PDB file of C-alpha atoms and ligand atoms in Angstrom:
ATOM      1  CA  MET A 113      -5.488  -8.629 -19.129  1.00 72.00           C
ATOM      2  CA  ALA A 114      -2.211  -7.783 -20.907  1.00 87.00           C
ATOM      3  CA  PHE A 115      -0.235  -4.936 -19.376  1.00 97.00           C
ATOM      4  CA  GLU A 116       3.073  -3.335 -20.379  1.00 98.00           C
ATOM      5  CA  THR A 117       4.375  -2.100 -17.037  1.00 98.00           C
ATOM      6  CA  ILE A 118       2.960  -4.591 -14.540  1.00 98.00           C
ATOM      7  CA  LEU A 119       2.142  -8.291 -14.268  1.00 98.00           C
ATOM      8  CA  THR A 120      -1.001  -9.511 -12.566  1.00 98.00           C
ATOM      9  CA  GLU A 121      -2.144 -12.877 -11.365  1.00 98.00           C
ATOM     10  CA  THR A 122      -4.598 -14.432  -8.983  1.00 98.00           C
ATOM     11  CA  ARG A 123      -3.346 -16.831  -6.299  1.00 97.00           C
ATOM     12  CA  GLY A 124      -6.431 -18.321  -4.698  1.00 97.00           C
ATOM     13  CA  LYS A 125      -8.220 -15.398  -3.069  1.00 98.00           C
ATOM     14  CA  VAL A 126      -5.227 -13.068  -3.408  1.00 98.00           C
ATOM     15  CA  GLY A 127      -4.648 -10.655  -6.276  1.00 98.00           C
ATOM     16  CA  LEU A 128      -0.957 -10.102  -7.027  1.00 98.00           C
ATOM     17  CA  ILE A 129       0.435  -7.088  -8.886  1.00 98.00           C
ATOM     18  CA  THR A 130       4.132  -7.153  -9.800  1.00 98.00           C
ATOM     19  CA  LEU A 131       5.638  -3.878 -10.990  1.00 98.00           C
ATOM     20  CA  ASN A 132       7.548  -4.710 -14.136  1.00 98.00           C
ATOM     21  CA  ARG A 133       9.785  -1.994 -15.556  1.00 98.00           C
ATOM     22  CA  PRO A 134      13.136  -3.623 -14.714  1.00 98.00           C
ATOM     23  CA  GLN A 135      15.087  -1.365 -17.064  1.00 97.00           C
ATOM     24  CA  ALA A 136      14.048   1.647 -14.947  1.00 98.00           C
ATOM     25  CA  LEU A 137      14.016  -0.034 -11.506  1.00 98.00           C
ATOM     26  CA  ASN A 138      10.208   0.048 -11.681  1.00 98.00           C
ATOM     27  CA  ALA A 139      10.106   3.843 -11.852  1.00 98.00           C
ATOM     28  CA  LEU A 140       6.505   4.967 -11.689  1.00 98.00           C
ATOM     29  CA  ASN A 141       5.356   6.628 -14.887  1.00 97.00           C
ATOM     30  CA  SER A 142       1.871   7.614 -16.009  1.00 96.00           C
ATOM     31  CA  ALA A 143       1.386   4.365 -17.944  1.00 97.00           C
ATOM     32  CA  LEU A 144       2.196   2.302 -14.862  1.00 98.00           C
ATOM     33  CA  LEU A 145      -0.168   4.364 -12.722  1.00 98.00           C
ATOM     34  CA  GLY A 146      -2.962   3.793 -15.235  1.00 97.00           C
ATOM     35  CA  GLU A 147      -2.282   0.063 -15.343  1.00 98.00           C
ATOM     36  CA  VAL A 148      -2.068  -0.282 -11.555  1.00 98.00           C
ATOM     37  CA  ASN A 149      -5.477   1.382 -11.271  1.00 98.00           C
ATOM     38  CA  GLN A 150      -6.933  -0.858 -13.981  1.00 98.00           C
ATOM     39  CA  ALA A 151      -5.621  -3.954 -12.197  1.00 98.00           C
ATOM     40  CA  LEU A 152      -6.926  -2.708  -8.841  1.00 98.00           C
ATOM     41  CA  ASP A 153     -10.328  -1.969 -10.411  1.00 98.00           C
ATOM     42  CA  ALA A 154     -10.465  -5.576 -11.612  1.00 98.00           C
ATOM     43  CA  PHE A 155      -9.400  -7.060  -8.255  1.00 98.00           C
ATOM     44  CA  GLU A 156     -11.836  -4.855  -6.356  1.00 98.00           C
ATOM     45  CA  ALA A 157     -14.662  -5.879  -8.682  1.00 98.00           C
ATOM     46  CA  ASP A 158     -13.802  -9.586  -8.290  1.00 98.00           C
ATOM     47  CA  ALA A 159     -15.849 -10.880  -5.361  1.00 96.00           C
ATOM     48  CA  ASN A 160     -13.448 -13.792  -5.033  1.00 97.00           C
ATOM     49  CA  ILE A 161     -10.463 -11.581  -4.136  1.00 98.00           C
ATOM     50  CA  GLY A 162     -10.036 -10.840  -0.437  1.00 98.00           C
ATOM     51  CA  CYS A 163      -6.602  -9.198  -0.362  1.00 98.00           C
ATOM     52  CA  ILE A 164      -4.157  -7.614  -2.807  1.00 98.00           C
ATOM     53  CA  VAL A 165      -0.348  -7.844  -2.753  1.00 99.00           C
ATOM     54  CA  ILE A 166       1.828  -5.353  -4.601  1.00 98.00           C
ATOM     55  CA  THR A 167       5.465  -6.172  -5.161  1.00 98.00           C
ATOM     56  CA  GLY A 168       8.435  -5.317  -7.361  1.00 98.00           C
ATOM     57  CA  SER A 169      11.705  -7.100  -8.091  1.00 98.00           C
ATOM     58  CA  GLU A 170      14.435  -8.211  -5.730  1.00 98.00           C
ATOM     59  CA  LYS A 171      16.435  -5.089  -6.673  1.00 98.00           C
ATOM     60  CA  ALA A 172      13.647  -2.526  -6.519  1.00 98.00           C
ATOM     61  CA  PHE A 173      10.084  -2.195  -5.378  1.00 98.00           C
ATOM     62  CA  ALA A 174      10.205   1.145  -7.205  1.00 98.00           C
ATOM     63  CA  ALA A 175      13.014   3.709  -7.412  1.00 98.00           C
ATOM     64  CA  GLY A 176      10.554   6.583  -7.455  1.00 98.00           C
ATOM     65  CA  ALA A 177       8.443   8.511  -9.883  1.00 97.00           C
ATOM     66  CA  ASP A 178       9.923   8.380 -13.381  1.00 97.00           C
ATOM     67  CA  ILE A 179      12.432  11.231 -13.349  1.00 97.00           C
ATOM     68  CA  LYS A 180      12.838  11.138 -17.127  1.00 96.00           C
ATOM     69  CA  GLU A 181       9.083  11.640 -17.592  1.00 94.00           C
ATOM     70  CA  MET A 182       8.933  14.349 -14.916  1.00 95.00           C
ATOM     71  CA  SER A 183      11.937  16.277 -16.189  1.00 95.00           C
ATOM     72  CA  GLU A 184       9.921  17.335 -19.265  1.00 92.00           C
ATOM     73  CA  LEU A 185       6.992  18.744 -17.293  1.00 94.00           C
ATOM     74  CA  ASN A 186       6.179  22.350 -16.545  1.00 96.00           C
ATOM     75  CA  TYR A 187       3.989  23.958 -13.938  1.00 96.00           C
ATOM     76  CA  PRO A 188       0.877  24.760 -16.038  1.00 97.00           C
ATOM     77  CA  HIS A 189       0.829  21.194 -17.351  1.00 94.00           C
ATOM     78  CA  THR A 190       1.263  19.526 -13.952  1.00 95.00           C
ATOM     79  CA  TYR A 191      -1.437  21.788 -12.512  1.00 96.00           C
ATOM     80  CA  MET A 192      -3.931  21.545 -15.367  1.00 96.00           C
ATOM     81  CA  ALA A 193      -3.539  17.778 -15.717  1.00 93.00           C
ATOM     82  CA  ASP A 194      -3.470  17.388 -11.908  1.00 95.00           C
ATOM     83  CA  PHE A 195      -0.359  15.298 -12.514  1.00 94.00           C
ATOM     84  CA  PHE A 196      -0.325  12.009 -10.612  1.00 92.00           C
ATOM     85  CA  SER A 197      -3.667  12.624  -8.909  1.00 95.00           C
ATOM     86  CA  GLY A 198      -4.497   9.043  -9.976  1.00 97.00           C
ATOM     87  CA  TRP A 199      -2.417   7.939  -6.988  1.00 97.00           C
ATOM     88  CA  GLU A 200      -5.253   9.095  -4.746  1.00 97.00           C
ATOM     89  CA  LYS A 201      -7.377   6.442  -6.393  1.00 97.00           C
ATOM     90  CA  VAL A 202      -4.725   3.873  -5.461  1.00 98.00           C
ATOM     91  CA  SER A 203      -4.644   4.981  -1.832  1.00 97.00           C
ATOM     92  CA  GLY A 204      -8.440   5.083  -1.633  1.00 97.00           C
ATOM     93  CA  ARG A 205      -8.893   1.368  -2.335  1.00 98.00           C
ATOM     94  CA  ARG A 206     -11.234  -0.456   0.032  1.00 98.00           C
ATOM     95  CA  LYS A 207      -9.896  -4.016  -0.017  1.00 98.00           C
ATOM     96  CA  PRO A 208      -6.831  -4.789   2.126  1.00 98.00           C
ATOM     97  CA  MET A 209      -3.561  -4.143   0.295  1.00 98.00           C
ATOM     98  CA  ILE A 210      -0.063  -5.298   1.310  1.00 99.00           C
ATOM     99  CA  ALA A 211       3.180  -3.939  -0.135  1.00 99.00           C
ATOM    100  CA  ALA A 212       5.901  -6.593  -0.348  1.00 99.00           C
ATOM    101  CA  VAL A 213       9.066  -4.517  -0.645  1.00 99.00           C
ATOM    102  CA  ALA A 214      12.534  -5.707  -1.619  1.00 98.00           C
ATOM    103  CA  GLY A 215      15.381  -3.435  -2.663  1.00 98.00           C
ATOM    104  CA  PHE A 216      14.807   0.246  -3.323  1.00 98.00           C
ATOM    105  CA  ALA A 217      11.568   1.921  -2.293  1.00 99.00           C
ATOM    106  CA  LEU A 218      12.525   5.517  -2.965  1.00 98.00           C
ATOM    107  CA  GLY A 219      10.529   8.689  -3.468  1.00 98.00           C
ATOM    108  CA  GLY A 220       7.220   7.735  -5.056  1.00 98.00           C
ATOM    109  CA  GLY A 221       8.183   4.083  -4.502  1.00 98.00           C
ATOM    110  CA  CYS A 222       8.237   4.594  -0.745  1.00 98.00           C
ATOM    111  CA  GLU A 223       5.046   6.645  -1.030  1.00 98.00           C
ATOM    112  CA  PHE A 224       3.313   3.910  -3.048  1.00 98.00           C
ATOM    113  CA  ALA A 225       4.309   1.324  -0.424  1.00 98.00           C
ATOM    114  CA  MET A 226       2.926   3.589   2.319  1.00 98.00           C
ATOM    115  CA  MET A 227      -0.405   3.854   0.452  1.00 98.00           C
ATOM    116  CA  CYS A 228      -0.833   0.131   1.096  1.00 98.00           C
ATOM    117  CA  ASP A 229      -2.287  -0.955   4.428  1.00 98.00           C
ATOM    118  CA  PHE A 230       1.047  -2.261   5.612  1.00 98.00           C
ATOM    119  CA  ILE A 231       4.480  -3.126   4.325  1.00 99.00           C
ATOM    120  CA  ILE A 232       6.305  -6.427   4.630  1.00 99.00           C
ATOM    121  CA  ALA A 233       9.962  -5.754   3.855  1.00 98.00           C
ATOM    122  CA  ALA A 234      12.773  -7.986   2.678  1.00 98.00           C
ATOM    123  CA  ASP A 235      15.967  -7.636   4.697  1.00 98.00           C
ATOM    124  CA  ASN A 236      17.579  -5.884   1.689  1.00 98.00           C
ATOM    125  CA  ALA A 237      14.867  -3.189   1.490  1.00 98.00           C
ATOM    126  CA  LYS A 238      15.946   0.446   1.433  1.00 98.00           C
ATOM    127  CA  PHE A 239      13.446   3.227   1.997  1.00 98.00           C
ATOM    128  CA  GLY A 240      13.998   6.898   1.304  1.00 98.00           C
ATOM    129  CA  GLN A 241      12.515  10.204   0.183  1.00 98.00           C
ATOM    130  CA  PRO A 242      15.417  11.581  -1.890  1.00 98.00           C
ATOM    131  CA  GLU A 243      13.321  14.123  -3.832  1.00 98.00           C
ATOM    132  CA  ILE A 244      15.115  17.060  -2.222  1.00 98.00           C
ATOM    133  CA  LYS A 245      18.239  16.048  -4.141  1.00 98.00           C
ATOM    134  CA  LEU A 246      16.255  16.601  -7.356  1.00 98.00           C
ATOM    135  CA  GLY A 247      15.063  20.037  -6.312  1.00 97.00           C
ATOM    136  CA  VAL A 248      11.572  18.914  -5.321  1.00 97.00           C
ATOM    137  CA  MET A 249       9.915  17.238  -2.342  1.00 98.00           C
ATOM    138  CA  PRO A 250       7.674  14.191  -1.943  1.00 98.00           C
ATOM    139  CA  GLY A 251       4.455  14.729  -3.905  1.00 97.00           C
ATOM    140  CA  MET A 252       2.499  11.498  -3.471  1.00 97.00           C
ATOM    141  CA  GLY A 253       1.753  11.797   0.232  1.00 97.00           C
ATOM    142  CA  GLY A 254       5.244  11.200   1.625  1.00 98.00           C
ATOM    143  CA  THR A 255       5.453  14.267   3.846  1.00 98.00           C
ATOM    144  CA  GLN A 256       2.153  13.296   5.454  1.00 98.00           C
ATOM    145  CA  ARG A 257       2.211   9.489   5.605  1.00 98.00           C
ATOM    146  CA  LEU A 258       5.887   9.171   6.565  1.00 98.00           C
ATOM    147  CA  THR A 259       5.384  11.691   9.384  1.00 98.00           C
ATOM    148  CA  ARG A 260       2.386   9.775  10.711  1.00 97.00           C
ATOM    149  CA  LEU A 261       4.223   6.444  10.487  1.00 98.00           C
ATOM    150  CA  ILE A 262       7.695   7.269  11.831  1.00 98.00           C
ATOM    151  CA  GLY A 263       7.170  10.602  13.589  1.00 98.00           C
ATOM    152  CA  ARG A 264       8.221  14.134  12.856  1.00 98.00           C
ATOM    153  CA  ALA A 265      11.931  13.963  13.734  1.00 98.00           C
ATOM    154  CA  LYS A 266      12.760  11.017  11.509  1.00 98.00           C
ATOM    155  CA  ALA A 267      10.443  12.172   8.716  1.00 98.00           C
ATOM    156  CA  MET A 268      12.114  15.601   8.718  1.00 98.00           C
ATOM    157  CA  GLU A 269      15.555  14.037   8.680  1.00 98.00           C
ATOM    158  CA  MET A 270      14.668  11.628   5.857  1.00 98.00           C
ATOM    159  CA  CYS A 271      12.991  14.259   3.670  1.00 98.00           C
ATOM    160  CA  LEU A 272      15.552  17.015   4.313  1.00 98.00           C
ATOM    161  CA  THR A 273      18.662  14.871   3.799  1.00 98.00           C
ATOM    162  CA  GLY A 274      17.334  12.277   1.351  1.00 98.00           C
ATOM    163  CA  ARG A 275      19.139   9.508   3.232  1.00 98.00           C
ATOM    164  CA  MET A 276      18.005   5.909   2.908  1.00 98.00           C
ATOM    165  CA  MET A 277      16.758   3.762   5.775  1.00 98.00           C
ATOM    166  CA  GLY A 278      17.425   0.026   5.907  1.00 98.00           C
ATOM    167  CA  ALA A 279      14.838  -2.622   6.703  1.00 98.00           C
ATOM    168  CA  GLU A 280      15.810  -3.016  10.343  1.00 98.00           C
ATOM    169  CA  GLU A 281      15.551   0.708  11.062  1.00 98.00           C
ATOM    170  CA  ALA A 282      12.300   0.829   9.087  1.00 98.00           C
ATOM    171  CA  GLU A 283      10.781  -1.872  11.276  1.00 98.00           C
ATOM    172  CA  ARG A 284      12.051  -0.243  14.463  1.00 98.00           C
ATOM    173  CA  SER A 285      10.586   3.089  13.326  1.00 98.00           C
ATOM    174  CA  GLY A 286       7.131   1.739  12.499  1.00 98.00           C
ATOM    175  CA  LEU A 287       7.400   2.102   8.724  1.00 98.00           C
ATOM    176  CA  VAL A 288       7.102  -1.629   8.094  1.00 98.00           C
ATOM    177  CA  ALA A 289       5.114  -4.336   9.839  1.00 98.00           C
ATOM    178  CA  ARG A 290       7.685  -7.099   9.507  1.00 98.00           C
ATOM    179  CA  VAL A 291      11.086  -7.890   7.974  1.00 98.00           C
ATOM    180  CA  VAL A 292      11.713 -11.280   6.360  1.00 98.00           C
ATOM    181  CA  PRO A 293      14.654 -12.799   4.462  1.00 98.00           C
ATOM    182  CA  ALA A 294      14.607 -11.564   0.856  1.00 98.00           C
ATOM    183  CA  ALA A 295      14.177 -15.096  -0.494  1.00 98.00           C
ATOM    184  CA  ASP A 296      10.975 -15.553   1.536  1.00 98.00           C
ATOM    185  CA  LEU A 297       9.389 -12.170   0.820  1.00 98.00           C
ATOM    186  CA  LEU A 298       6.741 -13.111  -1.714  1.00 98.00           C
ATOM    187  CA  ASN A 299       5.771 -16.318   0.097  1.00 98.00           C
ATOM    188  CA  GLU A 300       5.452 -14.512   3.416  1.00 98.00           C
ATOM    189  CA  ALA A 301       3.407 -11.708   1.858  1.00 98.00           C
ATOM    190  CA  LEU A 302       1.130 -14.185   0.066  1.00 98.00           C
ATOM    191  CA  LYS A 303       0.711 -16.228   3.245  1.00 98.00           C
ATOM    192  CA  THR A 304      -0.261 -13.098   5.166  1.00 98.00           C
ATOM    193  CA  ALA A 305      -2.624 -12.054   2.378  1.00 98.00           C
ATOM    194  CA  ASP A 306      -4.161 -15.545   2.416  1.00 98.00           C
ATOM    195  CA  THR A 307      -4.838 -15.236   6.131  1.00 98.00           C
ATOM    196  CA  ILE A 308      -6.580 -11.894   5.574  1.00 98.00           C
ATOM    197  CA  ALA A 309      -8.511 -13.269   2.592  1.00 98.00           C
ATOM    198  CA  SER A 310      -9.774 -16.162   4.742  1.00 98.00           C
ATOM    199  CA  MET A 311     -11.608 -13.678   6.999  1.00 98.00           C
ATOM    200  CA  SER A 312     -14.968 -12.117   6.221  1.00 98.00           C
ATOM    201  CA  LEU A 313     -14.293  -9.563   3.470  1.00 98.00           C
ATOM    202  CA  PRO A 314     -16.873  -6.988   4.617  1.00 98.00           C
ATOM    203  CA  ILE A 315     -15.522  -7.197   8.171  1.00 98.00           C
ATOM    204  CA  ALA A 316     -11.921  -6.833   6.929  1.00 98.00           C
ATOM    205  CA  MET A 317     -12.972  -3.836   4.814  1.00 98.00           C
ATOM    206  CA  MET A 318     -14.744  -2.202   7.766  1.00 98.00           C
ATOM    207  CA  THR A 319     -11.669  -2.809   9.924  1.00 98.00           C
ATOM    208  CA  LYS A 320      -9.442  -1.148   7.320  1.00 98.00           C
ATOM    209  CA  GLU A 321     -11.831   1.781   6.972  1.00 98.00           C
ATOM    210  CA  THR A 322     -11.962   2.239  10.732  1.00 98.00           C
ATOM    211  CA  ILE A 323      -8.187   2.157  11.233  1.00 98.00           C
ATOM    212  CA  ASN A 324      -7.852   4.682   8.402  1.00 97.00           C
ATOM    213  CA  ARG A 325     -10.227   7.019  10.274  1.00 97.00           C
ATOM    214  CA  ALA A 326      -7.530   7.310  12.951  1.00 96.00           C
ATOM    215  CA  ASP A 327      -5.556   9.534  10.546  1.00 94.00           C
ATOM    216  CA  GLU A 328      -8.493  11.840   9.922  1.00 96.00           C
ATOM    217  CA  VAL A 329     -10.468  12.474  13.105  1.00 98.00           C
ATOM    218  CA  THR A 330     -10.132  13.087  16.847  1.00 98.00           C
ATOM    219  CA  LEU A 331      -9.837  10.138  19.239  1.00 98.00           C
ATOM    220  CA  SER A 332     -13.414  10.468  20.477  1.00 98.00           C
ATOM    221  CA  GLU A 333     -14.812  10.676  16.925  1.00 98.00           C
ATOM    222  CA  GLY A 334     -12.667   7.714  15.877  1.00 98.00           C
ATOM    223  CA  ILE A 335     -13.903   5.655  18.810  1.00 98.00           C
ATOM    224  CA  ARG A 336     -17.506   6.613  18.019  1.00 98.00           C
ATOM    225  CA  PHE A 337     -16.971   5.580  14.366  1.00 98.00           C
ATOM    226  CA  GLU A 338     -15.468   2.281  15.545  1.00 98.00           C
ATOM    227  CA  ARG A 339     -18.397   1.585  17.897  1.00 98.00           C
ATOM    228  CA  ARG A 340     -21.011   2.339  15.239  1.00 98.00           C
ATOM    229  CA  LEU A 341     -19.391  -0.013  12.723  1.00 98.00           C
ATOM    230  CA  PHE A 342     -18.902  -2.584  15.485  1.00 98.00           C
ATOM    231  CA  HIS A 343     -22.669  -2.429  16.092  1.00 98.00           C
ATOM    232  CA  ALA A 344     -23.309  -2.763  12.345  1.00 98.00           C
ATOM    233  CA  MET A 345     -21.257  -5.971  12.232  1.00 98.00           C
ATOM    234  CA  PHE A 346     -24.036  -7.676  14.226  1.00 98.00           C
ATOM    235  CA  ALA A 347     -26.198  -7.306  11.116  1.00 98.00           C
ATOM    236  CA  THR A 348     -23.895  -9.658   9.179  1.00 98.00           C
ATOM    237  CA  ALA A 349     -24.187 -13.410   8.814  1.00 98.00           C
ATOM    238  CA  ASP A 350     -20.405 -13.581   9.193  1.00 98.00           C
ATOM    239  CA  GLN A 351     -20.613 -12.315  12.788  1.00 98.00           C
ATOM    240  CA  LYS A 352     -23.151 -15.043  13.558  1.00 98.00           C
ATOM    241  CA  GLU A 353     -20.949 -17.640  11.860  1.00 98.00           C
ATOM    242  CA  GLY A 354     -17.692 -16.463  13.489  1.00 98.00           C
ATOM    243  CA  MET A 355     -19.099 -16.565  17.000  1.00 98.00           C
ATOM    244  CA  ALA A 356     -21.076 -19.789  16.457  1.00 98.00           C
ATOM    245  CA  ALA A 357     -17.916 -21.445  15.116  1.00 98.00           C
ATOM    246  CA  PHE A 358     -15.958 -20.376  18.194  1.00 98.00           C
ATOM    247  CA  VAL A 359     -18.629 -21.684  20.539  1.00 98.00           C
ATOM    248  CA  GLY A 360     -18.947 -24.899  18.492  1.00 98.00           C
ATOM    249  CA  LYS A 361     -15.133 -25.353  18.503  1.00 98.00           C
ATOM    250  CA  ARG A 362     -14.899 -25.505  14.698  1.00 98.00           C
ATOM    251  CA  PRO A 363     -13.303 -23.265  12.046  1.00 97.00           C
ATOM    252  CA  PRO A 364     -15.612 -20.530  10.709  1.00 97.00           C
ATOM    253  CA  GLU A 365     -16.894 -20.537   7.153  1.00 97.00           C
ATOM    254  CA  PHE A 366     -17.359 -16.913   6.217  1.00 98.00           C
ATOM    255  CA  LYS A 367     -19.678 -16.147   3.304  1.00 96.00           C
ATOM    256  CA  ASN A 368     -18.851 -12.453   2.940  1.00 95.00           C
ATOM    257  CA  GLY A 369     -22.301 -11.436   3.954  1.00 94.00           C
TER     258      GLY A 369
HETATM  259  N1  CO8 B1202      13.161   7.437 -12.804  1.00 51.28           N
HETATM  260  C1  CO8 B1202      13.583   7.068 -14.027  1.00 51.28           C
HETATM  261  N2  CO8 B1202      14.561   6.175 -14.225  1.00 51.28           N
HETATM  262  C2  CO8 B1202      15.155   5.649 -13.136  1.00 51.28           C
HETATM  263  C3  CO8 B1202      14.777   5.988 -11.823  1.00 51.28           C
HETATM  264  C4  CO8 B1202      13.706   6.927 -11.683  1.00 51.28           C
HETATM  265  N3  CO8 B1202      13.236   7.292 -10.472  1.00 51.28           N
HETATM  266  N4  CO8 B1202      15.551   5.324 -10.961  1.00 51.28           N
HETATM  267  C5  CO8 B1202      16.373   4.573 -11.702  1.00 51.28           C
HETATM  268  N5  CO8 B1202      16.166   4.769 -13.011  1.00 51.28           N
HETATM  269  C6  CO8 B1202      16.835   4.166 -14.146  1.00 51.28           C
HETATM  270  C7  CO8 B1202      18.233   4.729 -14.330  1.00 51.28           C
HETATM  271  O1  CO8 B1202      18.174   5.961 -15.035  1.00 51.28           O
HETATM  272  C8  CO8 B1202      18.909   3.624 -15.079  1.00 51.28           C
HETATM  273  O2  CO8 B1202      18.498   3.710 -16.424  1.00 51.28           O
HETATM  274  P1  CO8 B1202      19.627   3.694 -17.620  1.00 51.28           P
HETATM  275  O3  CO8 B1202      20.226   2.324 -17.512  1.00 51.28           O
HETATM  276  O4  CO8 B1202      18.805   3.898 -18.852  1.00 51.28           O
HETATM  277  O5  CO8 B1202      20.578   4.756 -17.293  1.00 51.28           O
HETATM  278  C9  CO8 B1202      18.287   2.369 -14.513  1.00 51.28           C
HETATM  279  O6  CO8 B1202      17.067   2.779 -13.888  1.00 51.28           O
HETATM  280  C10 CO8 B1202      19.152   1.709 -13.442  1.00 51.28           C
HETATM  281  O7  CO8 B1202      19.461   2.686 -12.472  1.00 51.28           O
HETATM  282  P2  CO8 B1202      20.951   2.972 -11.961  1.00 51.28           P
HETATM  283  O8  CO8 B1202      21.936   2.678 -13.035  1.00 51.28           O
HETATM  284  O9  CO8 B1202      20.975   4.342 -11.373  1.00 51.28           O
HETATM  285  O10 CO8 B1202      21.075   1.858 -10.820  1.00 51.28           O
HETATM  286  P3  CO8 B1202      21.993   1.892  -9.521  1.00 51.28           P
HETATM  287  O11 CO8 B1202      21.894   0.528  -8.920  1.00 51.28           O
HETATM  288  O12 CO8 B1202      23.337   2.429  -9.842  1.00 51.28           O
HETATM  289  O13 CO8 B1202      21.314   2.965  -8.534  1.00 51.28           O
HETATM  290  C11 CO8 B1202      19.454   4.007  -7.398  1.00 51.28           C
HETATM  291  C12 CO8 B1202      20.055   2.713  -7.979  1.00 51.28           C
HETATM  292  C13 CO8 B1202      20.266   4.456  -6.184  1.00 51.28           C
HETATM  293  C14 CO8 B1202      18.038   3.656  -6.945  1.00 51.28           C
HETATM  294  C15 CO8 B1202      19.442   5.124  -8.457  1.00 51.28           C
HETATM  295  O14 CO8 B1202      18.876   4.600  -9.657  1.00 51.28           O
HETATM  296  C16 CO8 B1202      18.656   6.342  -8.071  1.00 51.28           C
HETATM  297  O15 CO8 B1202      19.142   7.139  -7.278  1.00 51.28           O
HETATM  298  N6  CO8 B1202      17.450   6.512  -8.649  1.00 51.28           N
HETATM  299  C17 CO8 B1202      16.612   7.680  -8.423  1.00 51.28           C
HETATM  300  C18 CO8 B1202      15.988   7.655  -7.055  1.00 51.28           C
HETATM  301  C19 CO8 B1202      15.168   8.894  -6.842  1.00 51.28           C
HETATM  302  O16 CO8 B1202      15.661  10.001  -6.810  1.00 51.28           O
HETATM  303  N7  CO8 B1202      13.851   8.699  -6.653  1.00 51.28           N
HETATM  304  C20 CO8 B1202      12.929   9.771  -6.419  1.00 51.28           C
HETATM  305  C21 CO8 B1202      12.289  10.206  -7.692  1.00 51.28           C
HETATM  306  S1  CO8 B1202      11.296  11.668  -7.482  1.00 51.28           S
HETATM  307  C22 CO8 B1202       9.815  11.109  -6.913  1.00 51.28           C
HETATM  308  O17 CO8 B1202       9.618   9.937  -6.702  1.00 51.28           O
HETATM  309  C23 CO8 B1202       8.771  12.140  -6.650  1.00 51.28           C
HETATM  310  C24 CO8 B1202       7.408  11.513  -6.467  1.00 51.28           C
HETATM  311  C25 CO8 B1202       6.364  12.578  -6.356  1.00 51.28           C
HETATM  312  C26 CO8 B1202       5.618  12.844  -7.631  1.00 51.28           C
HETATM  313  C27 CO8 B1202       4.439  13.691  -7.319  1.00 51.28           C
HETATM  314  C28 CO8 B1202       3.705  14.214  -8.503  1.00 51.28           C
HETATM  315  C29 CO8 B1202       2.511  15.072  -8.161  1.00 51.28           C
END
């Protein structure tokens, strides 16, 4: 599929989306949002794809929502069009999704990365929610997801001052899963995605869904949800295969069923 704002490719069982608006540091405009959702639709529909990686350039994952596009908007339009609600479709994806972040991940860029299941960061990554400097606040989930990931004190400080956080602090604070040298970022992310894609896809999807419940429900409800899906896994051939392979001292061959 030919896109104008992103590049897509398939690497084995991994779907790769590269944000590609270098002239605007991958600022997220409506066209890019539409294309990201189209690409994700295709990867989700492709039974061969077990994990998705989203990345940008070495200079910027994304420097935020497109300020030039937003500066023209008014309240009735943003409300009536439910401006940027398409990002909920991005965050609601069911297959595992990794953000591979180098350079700036600011505003909507940081929020996009946080919509993924986890972030692998290059050592030059810089995260921030600088919207307050533009007279607005995060609007793609940043106030909620950042607070859950790094806690209230740091989230308040980041959103109220607009300061950037480097990769090391981001890892220490729980915003990113791992920091790697910038030159290794894509390889490391693809390797991690490959590992995930080698598992049973339905089991990986149920695991993702269950971890995501932790943000929505009480501990006892979350544990009940986990146990019910755990029980359901015994109805899959992949559970039989995984355990038989362990007992037989051989690698499993999951069939996604
Ligand atoms: N939008 C549009 N264009 C951008 C953006 C952006 N967010 N960021 C950078 N650009 C453009 C610049 O305008 C510049 O274009 P040009 O060459 O035509 O002038 C080009 O990218 C290169 O940028 P710089 O020259 O500024 O590069 P520097 O290396 O000097 O600086 C920075 C890099 C620090 C990243 C700087 O570009 C910057 O501060 N960018 C803006 C960061 C920002 O404020 N992001 C938050 C945006 S608001 C947001 O994301 C809200 C999301 C919620 C929406 C919810 C809707 C419901």
